[in-house]
Amino acid sequence: MSPITHLLASWLIAAHVAKEQRDVRLITLAGVLPDLDGLGVVADIVNSWRGHDTLYYAQYHHLLLHGLFGAVLLTGILSAFARQRWRTLGASLLVVHLHLVCDFVGARGPTPADIWPIHYLGPFSQQPMWSWSGQWRLDGWTNRLITVGLFLPALWIPVRLGHSVVGVFNRRADAAVVAVLRKWHGQLRLFERP
């Protein structure tokens, strides 16, 4: 699934599990950071401009951080910065594995042969390799519907919590987003009254 879908799903879980905003941020990042192993695409693009063909993205995406090694590495590092370390560690492990399940189900390329497997013991071993022939297209309607389904509560929950998914990246922008959402929520409530 797309990084935006992973971001929204991880934030919704983190917002309900963590008591501190810092821990919400860390848990949310744990659900997105496995895709760092896809940054080889940048090197592939730069190398193609220079006349060299490389396949770093194809070789390493879903191999380096999309498994047990990535889960332990990412959650260990992130939970070291948490206020509630054990809670953050457990929730981070959950969202990393949710990321893996989502990619297992919905990360296929444009053709049915473009299936992205999960190498759970990668990068040390390519076995077990989990793949599913019914994998949804990354840009397919199912993934879009799930993203919209996650986006809607991500617009509603900040009204109660006082912080949104934007807070993962910037607190000031988050405060502005929450203020706007609260204003909209207040305006919607005016329509509910007889």
C-alpha positions as MATLAB code, in Angstrom:
seq = 'MSPITHLLASWLIAAHVAKEQRDVRLITLAGVLPDLDGLGVVADIVNSWRGHDTLYYAQYHHLLLHGLFGAVLLTGILSAFARQRWRTLGASLLVVHLHLVCDFVGARGPTPADIWPIHYLGPFSQQPMWSWSGQWRLDGWTNRLITVGLFLPALWIPVRLGHSVVGVFNRRADAAVVAVLRKWHGQLRLFERP';
ca = [
       0.000    0.000    0.000;
       1.081    3.569   -0.347;
       3.131    5.357    2.307;
       0.142    7.662    2.894;
      -2.047    4.669    3.722;
       0.629    3.333    6.074;
       0.916    6.784    7.669;
      -2.817    7.126    8.301;
      -3.255    3.574    9.614;
      -0.235    3.862   11.912;
      -1.300    7.261   13.230;
      -4.833    6.075   13.984;
      -3.429    3.194   16.036;
      -0.784    5.352   17.708;
      -3.308    8.062   18.592;
      -5.374    5.520   20.503;
      -2.496    3.645   22.138;
       0.026    6.296   23.166;
      -0.513    8.874   25.874;
       2.315   11.214   24.840;
       2.497   13.028   21.496;
       6.156   12.076   21.145;
       5.215    8.403   21.409;
       2.389    8.884   18.898;
       4.947   10.309   16.491;
       7.396    7.452   17.051;
       4.775    4.726   16.638;
       3.459    6.378   13.491;
       6.960    6.554   12.035;
       7.454    2.857   12.810;
       4.557    2.099   10.490;
       6.034    4.115    7.621;
       9.796    3.635    7.911;
       9.944    0.091    6.478;
       9.594    1.816    3.103;
      13.058    3.326    3.564;
      14.342    0.212    1.831;
      12.688    1.589   -1.297;
      14.963    4.632   -1.461;
      17.121    2.742   -3.928;
      14.750    4.163   -6.521;
      16.486    7.533   -6.104;
      19.863    5.990   -6.934;
      18.284    4.145   -9.871;
      16.877    7.404  -11.281;
      20.118    9.337  -10.804;
      22.136    6.500  -12.337;
      19.779    6.316  -15.333;
      20.345   10.046  -15.933;
      24.062    9.333  -15.927;
      23.646    6.489  -18.424;
      23.988    3.585  -15.966;
      21.196    1.156  -15.250;
      20.918   -0.075  -11.672;
      18.197   -2.070   -9.947;
      18.618   -1.076   -6.294;
      14.887   -0.552   -5.841;
      13.998   -3.927   -7.335;
      16.745   -5.687   -5.369;
      16.266   -4.181   -1.926;
      12.689   -2.921   -1.573;
      10.760   -5.403    0.584;
      14.019   -7.144    1.491;
      15.935   -4.962    3.947;
      13.271   -3.559    6.280;
      10.113   -5.494    5.368;
      10.620   -8.333    7.821;
      11.725   -9.335   11.285;
      15.098   -7.571   11.040;
      13.447   -4.286   10.037;
      10.794   -4.642   12.724;
      13.363   -5.190   15.475;
      15.754   -2.515   14.195;
      13.150    0.202   13.666;
      11.153   -0.435   16.829;
      14.293   -0.728   18.921;
      15.651    2.604   17.720;
      12.328    4.451   17.912;
      11.312    3.124   21.325;
      14.653    4.273   22.768;
      13.371    7.843   22.303;
       9.918    7.173   23.758;
       8.551    8.298   27.092;
       6.674    5.024   27.575;
       9.194    2.672   26.032;
       7.434   -0.676   26.424;
       4.084    0.608   25.207;
       5.796    2.287   22.260;
       7.833   -0.823   21.491;
       4.733   -3.041   21.457;
       2.654   -0.632   19.386;
       5.570   -0.064   16.994;
       5.943   -3.804   16.445;
       2.212   -3.947   15.752;
       2.253   -1.167   13.138;
       5.381   -2.511   11.413;
       3.655   -5.866   11.061;
       0.481   -4.130    9.905;
       2.659   -2.506    7.222;
       3.871   -5.959    6.167;
       0.347   -7.360    6.017;
      -0.866   -4.367    4.008;
       2.001   -4.754    1.539;
       1.371   -8.496    1.323;
      -2.260   -7.805    0.418;
      -2.013   -4.626   -1.638;
       1.353   -3.747   -3.170;
       1.200   -5.308   -6.635;
       2.493   -3.476   -9.665;
       0.495   -2.735  -12.807;
       0.418   -6.337  -14.089;
      -0.619   -9.514  -12.246;
       2.999  -10.718  -12.502;
       4.299   -7.664  -10.561;
       3.832   -9.187   -7.118;
       5.988   -7.847   -4.288;
       6.830  -10.684   -1.913;
       7.701  -10.272    1.753;
      11.013  -11.842    2.792;
      10.366  -12.092    6.524;
      13.934  -13.091    7.404;
      15.520  -10.684    4.909;
      18.142   -9.447    4.378;
      19.779  -12.534    5.903;
      17.620  -15.036    4.067;
      15.140  -14.831    1.243;
      13.174  -17.701    2.803;
      10.455  -17.731    3.899;
       9.167  -15.654    1.044;
       5.504  -14.783    1.321;
       3.572  -13.779   -1.737;
      -0.030  -13.859   -2.831;
      -1.213  -14.122   -6.411;
      -4.345  -12.107   -5.582;
      -2.349   -9.091   -4.441;
      -4.209   -5.824   -5.151;
      -2.714   -3.208   -7.400;
      -0.908   -0.472   -5.508;
      -2.924    2.115   -7.417;
      -6.106    0.017   -7.455;
      -9.568    0.947   -6.215;
      -9.277   -1.242   -3.111;
      -6.214    0.596   -1.856;
      -7.781    3.962   -2.668;
     -10.942    3.017   -0.796;
      -8.934    1.936    2.252;
      -6.975    5.201    2.179;
     -10.178    7.261    2.061;
     -11.612    5.075    4.831;
      -8.587    5.913    6.993;
      -8.544    9.583    6.007;
     -12.077   10.284    7.232;
     -11.473    9.308   10.885;
      -8.100   11.074   10.669;
     -10.130   14.254   10.081;
     -12.558   13.585   12.923;
     -10.384   12.207   15.752;
      -8.106   15.290   16.055;
     -11.089   17.335   17.226;
     -11.191   15.242   20.407;
      -7.464   14.524   20.787;
      -6.078   17.972   20.028;
      -3.472   16.656   17.584;
      -3.538   15.183   14.094;
      -1.377   13.158   11.758;
       0.247   16.439   10.687;
       1.860   16.559   14.150;
       4.134   13.705   13.127;
       5.991   16.243   10.992;
       5.321   19.707   12.429;
       3.667   20.831   15.674;
       2.799   24.352   14.512;
       1.145   23.110   11.355;
      -0.629   20.521   13.477;
      -2.059   23.198   15.766;
      -3.364   25.084   12.722;
      -4.917   21.922   11.244;
      -6.582   21.020   14.538;
      -7.969   24.561   14.873;
      -9.486   24.337   11.377;
     -10.925   20.878   12.038;
     -12.455   22.049   15.314;
     -13.978   25.036   13.538;
     -15.465   22.772   10.851;
     -16.708   20.373   13.505;
     -18.380   23.253   15.335;
     -20.032   24.432   12.138;
     -21.299   20.921   11.399;
     -22.799   20.706   14.892;
     -24.782   23.882   14.210;
     -26.602   22.011   11.448;
     -27.531   19.186   13.858;
     -29.489   21.428   16.234;
     -33.222   21.880   15.571;
];
